[in-house]
PDB file of C-alpha atoms in Angstrom:
ATOM      1  CA  UNK A   1      49.690  77.066 138.917  1.00  0.00           C
ATOM      2  CA  UNK A   2      51.226  74.695 136.370  1.00  0.00           C
ATOM      3  CA  UNK A   3      54.909  73.841 136.995  1.00  0.00           C
ATOM      4  CA  UNK A   4      57.471  75.181 134.548  1.00  0.00           C
ATOM      5  CA  UNK A   5      58.469  72.680 131.855  1.00  0.00           C
ATOM      6  CA  UNK A   6      61.717  70.803 132.404  1.00  0.00           C
ATOM      7  CA  UNK A   7      64.671  72.605 130.768  1.00  0.00           C
ATOM      8  CA  UNK A   8      65.717  71.074 127.473  1.00  0.00           C
ATOM      9  CA  UNK A   9      69.411  70.003 127.503  1.00  0.00           C
ATOM     10  CA  UNK A  10      71.284  70.415 124.223  1.00  0.00           C
ATOM     11  CA  UNK A  11      74.122  68.401 122.711  1.00  0.00           C
ATOM     12  CA  UNK A  12      75.748  70.019 119.661  1.00  0.00           C
ATOM     13  CA  UNK A  13      77.720  67.770 117.345  1.00  0.00           C
ATOM     14  CA  UNK A  14      80.271  69.786 115.374  1.00  0.00           C
ATOM     15  CA  UNK A  15      82.818  68.824 112.764  1.00  0.00           C
ATOM     16  CA  UNK A  16      83.613  69.071 109.077  1.00  0.00           C
ATOM     17  CA  UNK A  17      81.745  67.189 106.376  1.00  0.00           C
ATOM     18  CA  UNK A  18      82.619  63.502 106.519  1.00  0.00           C
ATOM     19  CA  UNK A  19      84.058  63.597 110.027  1.00  0.00           C
ATOM     20  CA  UNK A  20      81.450  61.140 111.323  1.00  0.00           C
ATOM     21  CA  UNK A  21      78.812  63.311 113.053  1.00  0.00           C
ATOM     22  CA  UNK A  22      75.813  61.352 111.751  1.00  0.00           C
ATOM     23  CA  UNK A  23      77.537  58.057 112.543  1.00  0.00           C
ATOM     24  CA  UNK A  24      78.072  59.257 116.112  1.00  0.00           C
ATOM     25  CA  UNK A  25      74.374  60.115 116.503  1.00  0.00           C
ATOM     26  CA  UNK A  26      73.348  56.797 114.953  1.00  0.00           C
ATOM     27  CA  UNK A  27      75.464  54.935 117.499  1.00  0.00           C
ATOM     28  CA  UNK A  28      74.269  57.011 120.462  1.00  0.00           C
ATOM     29  CA  UNK A  29      70.524  56.959 119.817  1.00  0.00           C
ATOM     30  CA  UNK A  30      69.830  53.365 120.927  1.00  0.00           C
ATOM     31  CA  UNK A  31      71.443  54.136 124.299  1.00  0.00           C
ATOM     32  CA  UNK A  32      69.756  57.515 124.687  1.00  0.00           C
ATOM     33  CA  UNK A  33      66.359  56.123 123.712  1.00  0.00           C
ATOM     34  CA  UNK A  34      66.353  53.890 126.785  1.00  0.00           C
ATOM     35  CA  UNK A  35      66.715  56.862 129.142  1.00  0.00           C
ATOM     36  CA  UNK A  36      64.042  58.972 130.805  1.00  0.00           C
ATOM     37  CA  UNK A  37      64.264  61.706 128.160  1.00  0.00           C
ATOM     38  CA  UNK A  38      62.955  61.425 124.617  1.00  0.00           C
ATOM     39  CA  UNK A  39      65.701  62.248 122.084  1.00  0.00           C
ATOM     40  CA  UNK A  40      65.072  64.817 119.347  1.00  0.00           C
ATOM     41  CA  UNK A  41      67.666  65.181 116.572  1.00  0.00           C
ATOM     42  CA  UNK A  42      67.842  68.352 114.501  1.00  0.00           C
ATOM     43  CA  UNK A  43      69.829  67.907 111.295  1.00  0.00           C
ATOM     44  CA  UNK A  44      71.168  70.950 109.453  1.00  0.00           C
ATOM     45  CA  UNK A  45      72.469  70.244 105.968  1.00  0.00           C
ATOM     46  CA  UNK A  46      71.748  72.084 102.752  1.00  0.00           C
ATOM     47  CA  UNK A  47      71.711  68.956 100.560  1.00  0.00           C
ATOM     48  CA  UNK A  48      71.749  65.839 102.727  1.00  0.00           C
ATOM     49  CA  UNK A  49      69.439  66.590 105.656  1.00  0.00           C
ATOM     50  CA  UNK A  50      66.659  64.280 104.461  1.00  0.00           C
ATOM     51  CA  UNK A  51      69.113  61.559 103.414  1.00  0.00           C
ATOM     52  CA  UNK A  52      70.753  61.579 106.847  1.00  0.00           C
ATOM     53  CA  UNK A  53      67.335  61.734 108.504  1.00  0.00           C
ATOM     54  CA  UNK A  54      66.219  58.552 106.766  1.00  0.00           C
ATOM     55  CA  UNK A  55      69.251  56.716 108.181  1.00  0.00           C
ATOM     56  CA  UNK A  56      68.324  57.744 111.735  1.00  0.00           C
ATOM     57  CA  UNK A  57      64.615  56.998 111.731  1.00  0.00           C
ATOM     58  CA  UNK A  58      63.526  53.937 113.661  1.00  0.00           C
ATOM     59  CA  UNK A  59      66.167  54.395 116.360  1.00  0.00           C
ATOM     60  CA  UNK A  60      63.831  55.824 118.986  1.00  0.00           C
ATOM     61  CA  UNK A  61      64.202  59.540 118.274  1.00  0.00           C
ATOM     62  CA  UNK A  62      62.183  62.271 116.602  1.00  0.00           C
ATOM     63  CA  UNK A  63      64.122  63.545 113.585  1.00  0.00           C
ATOM     64  CA  UNK A  64      63.828  67.202 112.531  1.00  0.00           C
ATOM     65  CA  UNK A  65      65.495  68.706 109.455  1.00  0.00           C
ATOM     66  CA  UNK A  66      66.608  72.221 108.542  1.00  0.00           C
ATOM     67  CA  UNK A  67      67.771  72.295 104.897  1.00  0.00           C
ATOM     68  CA  UNK A  68      69.805  75.519 105.218  1.00  0.00           C
ATOM     69  CA  UNK A  69      73.482  76.041 104.470  1.00  0.00           C
ATOM     70  CA  UNK A  70      74.048  77.345 108.006  1.00  0.00           C
ATOM     71  CA  UNK A  71      71.558  76.879 110.835  1.00  0.00           C
ATOM     72  CA  UNK A  72      72.739  79.947 112.760  1.00  0.00           C
ATOM     73  CA  UNK A  73      73.075  82.370 109.834  1.00  0.00           C
ATOM     74  CA  UNK A  74      70.646  81.406 107.043  1.00  0.00           C
ATOM     75  CA  UNK A  75      67.821  80.006 109.152  1.00  0.00           C
ATOM     76  CA  UNK A  76      68.195  80.932 112.802  1.00  0.00           C
ATOM     77  CA  UNK A  77      64.439  81.628 112.867  1.00  0.00           C
ATOM     78  CA  UNK A  78      63.803  78.069 111.674  1.00  0.00           C
ATOM     79  CA  UNK A  79      66.127  76.735 114.368  1.00  0.00           C
ATOM     80  CA  UNK A  80      64.355  78.699 117.102  1.00  0.00           C
ATOM     81  CA  UNK A  81      60.913  77.688 115.843  1.00  0.00           C
ATOM     82  CA  UNK A  82      61.888  74.010 115.699  1.00  0.00           C
ATOM     83  CA  UNK A  83      63.172  74.083 119.278  1.00  0.00           C
ATOM     84  CA  UNK A  84      60.072  75.815 120.619  1.00  0.00           C
ATOM     85  CA  UNK A  85      57.866  73.162 118.997  1.00  0.00           C
ATOM     86  CA  UNK A  86      59.548  70.298 120.875  1.00  0.00           C
ATOM     87  CA  UNK A  87      56.989  68.990 123.406  1.00  0.00           C
ATOM     88  CA  UNK A  88      57.664  69.558 127.087  1.00  0.00           C
ATOM     89  CA  UNK A  89      56.043  66.293 128.140  1.00  0.00           C
ATOM     90  CA  UNK A  90      57.684  63.843 128.370  1.00  0.00           C
ATOM     91  CA  UNK A  91      61.022  65.560 129.137  1.00  0.00           C
ATOM     92  CA  UNK A  92      63.238  65.666 126.063  1.00  0.00           C
ATOM     93  CA  UNK A  93      66.839  66.169 125.063  1.00  0.00           C
ATOM     94  CA  UNK A  94      67.972  67.789 121.835  1.00  0.00           C
ATOM     95  CA  UNK A  95      70.898  66.785 119.637  1.00  0.00           C
ATOM     96  CA  UNK A  96      71.862  69.304 116.955  1.00  0.00           C
ATOM     97  CA  UNK A  97      74.006  68.082 114.087  1.00  0.00           C
ATOM     98  CA  UNK A  98      75.477  71.311 112.761  1.00  0.00           C
ATOM     99  CA  UNK A  99      76.484  71.812 109.159  1.00  0.00           C
ATOM    100  CA  UNK A 100      80.218  71.299 108.660  1.00  0.00           C
ATOM    101  CA  UNK A 101      80.705  75.031 108.016  1.00  0.00           C
ATOM    102  CA  UNK A 102      78.726  76.240 111.048  1.00  0.00           C
ATOM    103  CA  UNK A 103      80.567  78.680 113.320  1.00  0.00           C
ATOM    104  CA  UNK A 104      80.119  77.127 116.786  1.00  0.00           C
ATOM    105  CA  UNK A 105      80.443  80.510 118.490  1.00  0.00           C
ATOM    106  CA  UNK A 106      77.553  81.899 116.450  1.00  0.00           C
ATOM    107  CA  UNK A 107      75.377  78.842 117.087  1.00  0.00           C
ATOM    108  CA  UNK A 108      75.962  78.982 120.843  1.00  0.00           C
ATOM    109  CA  UNK A 109      75.198  82.708 120.806  1.00  0.00           C
ATOM    110  CA  UNK A 110      71.864  82.086 119.072  1.00  0.00           C
ATOM    111  CA  UNK A 111      70.939  79.425 121.633  1.00  0.00           C
ATOM    112  CA  UNK A 112      71.918  81.514 124.652  1.00  0.00           C
ATOM    113  CA  UNK A 113      70.944  85.061 123.634  1.00  0.00           C
ATOM    114  CA  UNK A 114      67.549  84.396 122.035  1.00  0.00           C
ATOM    115  CA  UNK A 115      64.993  85.590 124.582  1.00  0.00           C
ATOM    116  CA  UNK A 116      62.331  83.016 123.689  1.00  0.00           C
ATOM    117  CA  UNK A 117      64.798  80.167 124.349  1.00  0.00           C
ATOM    118  CA  UNK A 118      66.085  81.346 127.727  1.00  0.00           C
ATOM    119  CA  UNK A 119      63.432  79.605 129.802  1.00  0.00           C
ATOM    120  CA  UNK A 120      63.310  76.562 127.509  1.00  0.00           C
ATOM    121  CA  UNK A 121      66.913  75.408 127.224  1.00  0.00           C
ATOM    122  CA  UNK A 122      69.009  73.694 129.869  1.00  0.00           C
ATOM    123  CA  UNK A 123      72.755  73.044 129.766  1.00  0.00           C
ATOM    124  CA  UNK A 124      74.504  73.188 126.397  1.00  0.00           C
ATOM    125  CA  UNK A 125      77.236  70.666 125.618  1.00  0.00           C
ATOM    126  CA  UNK A 126      79.268  70.220 122.451  1.00  0.00           C
ATOM    127  CA  UNK A 127      81.126  67.239 121.090  1.00  0.00           C
ATOM    128  CA  UNK A 128      83.447  67.895 118.160  1.00  0.00           C
ATOM    129  CA  UNK A 129      84.065  64.988 115.801  1.00  0.00           C
ATOM    130  CA  UNK A 130      87.314  65.214 113.856  1.00  0.00           C
ATOM    131  CA  UNK A 131      89.002  63.214 111.157  1.00  0.00           C
ATOM    132  CA  UNK A 132      92.496  62.519 112.482  1.00  0.00           C
ATOM    133  CA  UNK A 133      93.929  61.973 109.030  1.00  0.00           C
ATOM    134  CA  UNK A 134      92.759  65.444 107.878  1.00  0.00           C
ATOM    135  CA  UNK A 135      93.107  67.528 111.026  1.00  0.00           C
ATOM    136  CA  UNK A 136      95.521  70.454 110.690  1.00  0.00           C
ATOM    137  CA  UNK A 137      95.915  69.992 106.930  1.00  0.00           C
ATOM    138  CA  UNK A 138      93.242  72.393 105.659  1.00  0.00           C
ATOM    139  CA  UNK A 139      94.642  75.014 103.304  1.00  0.00           C
ATOM    140  CA  UNK A 140      92.070  77.818 103.371  1.00  0.00           C
ATOM    141  CA  UNK A 141      92.537  80.269 106.278  1.00  0.00           C
ATOM    142  CA  UNK A 142      88.797  80.281 106.981  1.00  0.00           C
ATOM    143  CA  UNK A 143      88.740  76.488 107.240  1.00  0.00           C
ATOM    144  CA  UNK A 144      91.713  76.522 109.596  1.00  0.00           C
ATOM    145  CA  UNK A 145      90.029  79.068 111.882  1.00  0.00           C
ATOM    146  CA  UNK A 146      86.782  77.089 111.848  1.00  0.00           C
ATOM    147  CA  UNK A 147      88.594  73.843 112.643  1.00  0.00           C
ATOM    148  CA  UNK A 148      90.244  75.469 115.644  1.00  0.00           C
ATOM    149  CA  UNK A 149      86.969  77.043 116.809  1.00  0.00           C
ATOM    150  CA  UNK A 150      85.240  73.652 116.697  1.00  0.00           C
ATOM    151  CA  UNK A 151      87.936  72.252 118.993  1.00  0.00           C
ATOM    152  CA  UNK A 152      88.119  75.205 121.370  1.00  0.00           C
ATOM    153  CA  UNK A 153      84.371  75.235 122.102  1.00  0.00           C
ATOM    154  CA  UNK A 154      84.117  71.469 122.634  1.00  0.00           C
ATOM    155  CA  UNK A 155      83.077  69.815 125.890  1.00  0.00           C
ATOM    156  CA  UNK A 156      84.548  66.592 124.490  1.00  0.00           C
ATOM    157  CA  UNK A 157      86.448  65.669 121.330  1.00  0.00           C
ATOM    158  CA  UNK A 158      85.768  62.479 119.413  1.00  0.00           C
ATOM    159  CA  UNK A 159      88.529  61.263 117.096  1.00  0.00           C
ATOM    160  CA  UNK A 160      87.618  59.355 113.966  1.00  0.00           C
ATOM    161  CA  UNK A 161      89.368  57.818 110.948  1.00  0.00           C
ATOM    162  CA  UNK A 162      92.362  57.188 113.190  1.00  0.00           C
ATOM    163  CA  UNK A 163      93.431  54.140 111.187  1.00  0.00           C
ATOM    164  CA  UNK A 164      94.082  56.394 108.191  1.00  0.00           C
ATOM    165  CA  UNK A 165      96.509  58.637 110.082  1.00  0.00           C
ATOM    166  CA  UNK A 166     100.195  57.861 110.515  1.00  0.00           C
ATOM    167  CA  UNK A 167     101.614  57.630 114.052  1.00  0.00           C
ATOM    168  CA  UNK A 168     103.338  60.966 113.510  1.00  0.00           C
ATOM    169  CA  UNK A 169     100.060  62.585 112.402  1.00  0.00           C
ATOM    170  CA  UNK A 170      98.207  61.155 115.408  1.00  0.00           C
ATOM    171  CA  UNK A 171     100.868  62.595 117.709  1.00  0.00           C
ATOM    172  CA  UNK A 172     100.605  66.012 116.021  1.00  0.00           C
ATOM    173  CA  UNK A 173      96.826  65.910 116.466  1.00  0.00           C
ATOM    174  CA  UNK A 174      97.119  65.107 120.184  1.00  0.00           C
ATOM    175  CA  UNK A 175      99.588  67.959 120.706  1.00  0.00           C
ATOM    176  CA  UNK A 176      97.381  70.416 118.794  1.00  0.00           C
ATOM    177  CA  UNK A 177      94.263  69.414 120.736  1.00  0.00           C
ATOM    178  CA  UNK A 178      96.103  69.777 124.036  1.00  0.00           C
ATOM    179  CA  UNK A 179      97.164  73.295 123.067  1.00  0.00           C
ATOM    180  CA  UNK A 180      93.735  74.375 121.768  1.00  0.00           C
ATOM    181  CA  UNK A 181      91.569  72.828 124.477  1.00  0.00           C
ATOM    182  CA  UNK A 182      93.475  71.069 127.262  1.00  0.00           C
ATOM    183  CA  UNK A 183      90.338  70.475 129.359  1.00  0.00           C
ATOM    184  CA  UNK A 184      88.252  68.594 126.791  1.00  0.00           C
ATOM    185  CA  UNK A 185      88.692  64.820 126.990  1.00  0.00           C
ATOM    186  CA  UNK A 186      89.746  63.192 123.706  1.00  0.00           C
ATOM    187  CA  UNK A 187      87.721  60.013 123.317  1.00  0.00           C
ATOM    188  CA  UNK A 188      86.633  57.276 120.966  1.00  0.00           C
ATOM    189  CA  UNK A 189      82.975  56.492 120.362  1.00  0.00           C
ATOM    190  CA  UNK A 190      82.408  53.934 123.126  1.00  0.00           C
ATOM    191  CA  UNK A 191      84.180  56.077 125.712  1.00  0.00           C
ATOM    192  CA  UNK A 192      82.155  59.129 124.700  1.00  0.00           C
ATOM    193  CA  UNK A 193      78.886  57.217 124.966  1.00  0.00           C
ATOM    194  CA  UNK A 194      79.805  56.223 128.506  1.00  0.00           C
ATOM    195  CA  UNK A 195      80.735  59.828 129.356  1.00  0.00           C
ATOM    196  CA  UNK A 196      77.447  61.100 127.974  1.00  0.00           C
ATOM    197  CA  UNK A 197      75.333  58.593 129.854  1.00  0.00           C
ATOM    198  CA  UNK A 198      77.237  58.553 133.151  1.00  0.00           C
ATOM    199  CA  UNK A 199      78.825  61.974 133.596  1.00  0.00           C
ATOM    200  CA  UNK A 200      76.406  64.535 132.165  1.00  0.00           C
ATOM    201  CA  UNK A 201      72.901  65.502 133.236  1.00  0.00           C
ATOM    202  CA  UNK A 202      71.425  64.869 129.792  1.00  0.00           C
ATOM    203  CA  UNK A 203      69.541  61.777 130.903  1.00  0.00           C
ATOM    204  CA  UNK A 204      68.530  63.027 134.348  1.00  0.00           C
ATOM    205  CA  UNK A 205      64.824  63.920 134.575  1.00  0.00           C
ATOM    206  CA  UNK A 206      65.499  66.768 137.027  1.00  0.00           C
ATOM    207  CA  UNK A 207      68.662  68.033 135.318  1.00  0.00           C
ATOM    208  CA  UNK A 208      70.608  67.969 138.568  1.00  0.00           C
ATOM    209  CA  UNK A 209      74.133  69.082 137.658  1.00  0.00           C
ATOM    210  CA  UNK A 210      76.683  68.410 140.411  1.00  0.00           C
ATOM    211  CA  UNK A 211      79.542  70.937 140.792  1.00  0.00           C
ATOM    212  CA  UNK A 212      82.131  68.426 139.603  1.00  0.00           C
ATOM    213  CA  UNK A 213      80.402  68.317 136.215  1.00  0.00           C
ATOM    214  CA  UNK A 214      80.347  72.041 135.553  1.00  0.00           C
ATOM    215  CA  UNK A 215      83.424  71.779 133.346  1.00  0.00           C
ATOM    216  CA  UNK A 216      81.350  70.186 130.582  1.00  0.00           C
ATOM    217  CA  UNK A 217      79.495  73.421 129.876  1.00  0.00           C
ATOM    218  CA  UNK A 218      80.555  75.643 126.990  1.00  0.00           C
ATOM    219  CA  UNK A 219      78.345  78.697 127.644  1.00  0.00           C
ATOM    220  CA  UNK A 220      77.302  80.758 130.654  1.00  0.00           C
ATOM    221  CA  UNK A 221      74.690  83.526 130.645  1.00  0.00           C
ATOM    222  CA  UNK A 222      73.512  85.949 133.325  1.00  0.00           C
ATOM    223  CA  UNK A 223      72.196  89.552 133.594  1.00  0.00           C
ATOM    224  CA  UNK A 224      74.554  92.461 134.221  1.00  0.00           C
ATOM    225  CA  UNK A 225      74.138  95.447 136.551  1.00  0.00           C
ATOM    226  CA  UNK A 226      74.032  98.967 135.177  1.00  0.00           C
ATOM    227  CA  UNK A 227      77.557 100.345 134.676  1.00  0.00           C
ATOM    228  CA  UNK A 228      79.455 103.093 132.882  1.00  0.00           C
ATOM    229  CA  UNK A 229      80.991 102.370 129.504  1.00  0.00           C
ATOM    230  CA  UNK A 230      84.469 102.779 131.059  1.00  0.00           C
ATOM    231  CA  UNK A 231      83.574 100.181 133.655  1.00  0.00           C
ATOM    232  CA  UNK A 232      82.284  97.844 130.954  1.00  0.00           C
ATOM    233  CA  UNK A 233      85.489  98.143 128.931  1.00  0.00           C
ATOM    234  CA  UNK A 234      87.633  97.512 132.022  1.00  0.00           C
ATOM    235  CA  UNK A 235      85.588  94.484 133.003  1.00  0.00           C
ATOM    236  CA  UNK A 236      85.771  92.942 129.528  1.00  0.00           C
ATOM    237  CA  UNK A 237      89.562  93.271 129.548  1.00  0.00           C
ATOM    238  CA  UNK A 238      89.686  91.594 132.977  1.00  0.00           C
ATOM    239  CA  UNK A 239      87.755  88.474 131.982  1.00  0.00           C
ATOM    240  CA  UNK A 240      89.583  85.152 132.489  1.00  0.00           C
ATOM    241  CA  UNK A 241      91.515  83.729 129.552  1.00  0.00           C
ATOM    242  CA  UNK A 242      89.143  80.757 129.454  1.00  0.00           C
ATOM    243  CA  UNK A 243      86.481  83.112 128.050  1.00  0.00           C
ATOM    244  CA  UNK A 244      86.906  82.762 124.304  1.00  0.00           C
ATOM    245  CA  UNK A 245      84.060  85.091 123.387  1.00  0.00           C
ATOM    246  CA  UNK A 246      81.737  87.377 125.316  1.00  0.00           C
ATOM    247  CA  UNK A 247      78.729  89.175 123.936  1.00  0.00           C
ATOM    248  CA  UNK A 248      75.725  91.007 125.312  1.00  0.00           C
ATOM    249  CA  UNK A 249      74.026  94.282 126.130  1.00  0.00           C
ATOM    250  CA  UNK A 250      74.022  96.413 129.302  1.00  0.00           C
ATOM    251  CA  UNK A 251      72.547  99.712 130.477  1.00  0.00           C
ATOM    252  CA  UNK A 252      75.210 102.449 130.740  1.00  0.00           C
ATOM    253  CA  UNK A 253      73.112 105.529 131.582  1.00  0.00           C
ATOM    254  CA  UNK A 254      69.549 106.657 132.160  1.00  0.00           C
ATOM    255  CA  UNK A 255      68.897 106.745 128.419  1.00  0.00           C
ATOM    256  CA  UNK A 256      71.522 104.498 126.792  1.00  0.00           C
ATOM    257  CA  UNK A 257      72.561 100.880 126.469  1.00  0.00           C
ATOM    258  CA  UNK A 258      75.755  99.396 125.060  1.00  0.00           C
ATOM    259  CA  UNK A 259      76.052  96.290 122.894  1.00  0.00           C
ATOM    260  CA  UNK A 260      79.412  94.622 123.382  1.00  0.00           C
ATOM    261  CA  UNK A 261      81.502  91.783 122.010  1.00  0.00           C
ATOM    262  CA  UNK A 262      85.018  90.610 122.807  1.00  0.00           C
ATOM    263  CA  UNK A 263      87.157  87.686 121.676  1.00  0.00           C
ATOM    264  CA  UNK A 264      90.197  86.244 123.439  1.00  0.00           C
ATOM    265  CA  UNK A 265      92.556  87.847 120.910  1.00  0.00           C
ATOM    266  CA  UNK A 266      94.902  89.982 123.104  1.00  0.00           C
ATOM    267  CA  UNK A 267      95.436  92.406 120.198  1.00  0.00           C
ATOM    268  CA  UNK A 268      91.726  93.013 119.654  1.00  0.00           C
ATOM    269  CA  UNK A 269      89.892  95.687 121.639  1.00  0.00           C
ATOM    270  CA  UNK A 270      86.321  95.118 122.844  1.00  0.00           C
ATOM    271  CA  UNK A 271      83.713  96.074 120.249  1.00  0.00           C
ATOM    272  CA  UNK A 272      81.270  98.532 121.853  1.00  0.00           C
ATOM    273  CA  UNK A 273      78.182 100.143 120.282  1.00  0.00           C
ATOM    274  CA  UNK A 274      75.799 102.464 122.127  1.00  0.00           C
ATOM    275  CA  UNK A 275      72.113 102.993 121.461  1.00  0.00           C
ATOM    276  CA  UNK A 276      69.007 104.437 123.085  1.00  0.00           C
ATOM    277  CA  UNK A 277      67.177 102.043 125.395  1.00  0.00           C
ATOM    278  CA  UNK A 278      64.578 100.129 123.333  1.00  0.00           C
ATOM    279  CA  UNK A 279      61.232  98.826 124.566  1.00  0.00           C
ATOM    280  CA  UNK A 280      61.501  95.482 126.324  1.00  0.00           C
ATOM    281  CA  UNK A 281      65.221  95.880 127.038  1.00  0.00           C
ATOM    282  CA  UNK A 282      66.873  93.195 129.178  1.00  0.00           C
ATOM    283  CA  UNK A 283      70.492  93.330 130.275  1.00  0.00           C
ATOM    284  CA  UNK A 284      72.313  90.089 129.510  1.00  0.00           C
ATOM    285  CA  UNK A 285      75.762  88.679 128.789  1.00  0.00           C
ATOM    286  CA  UNK A 286      76.838  85.341 127.353  1.00  0.00           C
ATOM    287  CA  UNK A 287      80.303  83.852 127.764  1.00  0.00           C
ATOM    288  CA  UNK A 288      81.621  81.054 125.571  1.00  0.00           C
ATOM    289  CA  UNK A 289      84.566  78.858 126.475  1.00  0.00           C
ATOM    290  CA  UNK A 290      85.486  75.560 128.083  1.00  0.00           C
ATOM    291  CA  UNK A 291      85.707  75.270 131.843  1.00  0.00           C
ATOM    292  CA  UNK A 292      83.593  78.329 132.631  1.00  0.00           C
ATOM    293  CA  UNK A 293      81.882  78.703 135.996  1.00  0.00           C
ATOM    294  CA  UNK A 294      79.165  81.273 136.547  1.00  0.00           C
ATOM    295  CA  UNK A 295      80.283  81.962 140.136  1.00  0.00           C
ATOM    296  CA  UNK A 296      83.817  82.849 139.004  1.00  0.00           C
ATOM    297  CA  UNK A 297      82.565  85.127 136.237  1.00  0.00           C
ATOM    298  CA  UNK A 298      80.153  86.905 138.570  1.00  0.00           C
ATOM    299  CA  UNK A 299      83.000  87.396 141.043  1.00  0.00           C
ATOM    300  CA  UNK A 300      84.882  89.525 138.504  1.00  0.00           C
ATOM    301  CA  UNK A 301      82.168  92.156 138.966  1.00  0.00           C
ATOM    302  CA  UNK A 302      83.255  92.484 142.597  1.00  0.00           C
ATOM    303  CA  UNK A 303      87.012  92.905 142.028  1.00  0.00           C
ATOM    304  CA  UNK A 304      88.602  96.154 143.322  1.00  0.00           C
ATOM    305  CA  UNK A 305      89.977  97.060 139.887  1.00  0.00           C
ATOM    306  CA  UNK A 306      86.475  96.862 138.466  1.00  0.00           C
ATOM    307  CA  UNK A 307      84.746  98.723 141.284  1.00  0.00           C
ATOM    308  CA  UNK A 308      86.777 101.899 140.862  1.00  0.00           C
ATOM    309  CA  UNK A 309      84.588 102.611 137.839  1.00  0.00           C
ATOM    310  CA  UNK A 310      81.341 102.074 139.755  1.00  0.00           C
ATOM    311  CA  UNK A 311      78.415 104.122 138.567  1.00  0.00           C
ATOM    312  CA  UNK A 312      77.325 106.679 141.148  1.00  0.00           C
ATOM    313  CA  UNK A 313      73.778 106.179 142.408  1.00  0.00           C
TER     314      UNK A 313
END
């Protein structure tokens, strides 16, 4: 029997247009190319994907392009197909440069919920690159929400254009980042490169991930047991505050399943939708947030408050 291919670790680079995402990748590639994993870079940009690709070629990585306005909405099929075509030998690592308008929650959901990717992908990390002189100054409500989402889902935050920001603006940025994501380290390029090489499993051929490094992960996925819809609703409301978004599907009766989604907005009820069990159904849940641990999330299924709604055998 042939051994299973090594899981493919993923590093998402998020940030608005002009924040410095491509520059970050250009600086990292020479270091990553000397490791035991071959780097693959997937660029998503409606207009500039090929231009950015040309600036990265010759740095020891395979460059892939997806000329769509949003990799997770307009061309998720292209994203999935590109990932599945990455060779399994030698072991690889994937860097995804997301379009500046990409919703990081949606991208992480595509990577974690797509059945064909479940056995292919390893840990998912995200670095958010932000322009200190512009952070917190966006006028459109949608841009403000996206800016905050990019920070909240980050494993690490890379500040850029700091010399253009006043001391007062830099202080406001630090305070905002601490409020939005207190666990993500705020770093400059050299410090982030060291963190990536020394403190994550991205370069390890066996993807060993010590417990002390679990805080770098931004998504956790595991199957759920059958439960009633009342039990599901109770459990979703009990999830830790670190869970920023949960989404999945679970069996609730002999004939029915329930699709669910919940954000961390305390005023928003879980979104539940029932359906008949389709062919090939698999129960699964994905949790997005910084500092998540699978063991802690699984333990919520064993809490007394949750068990009172147990489904009778």
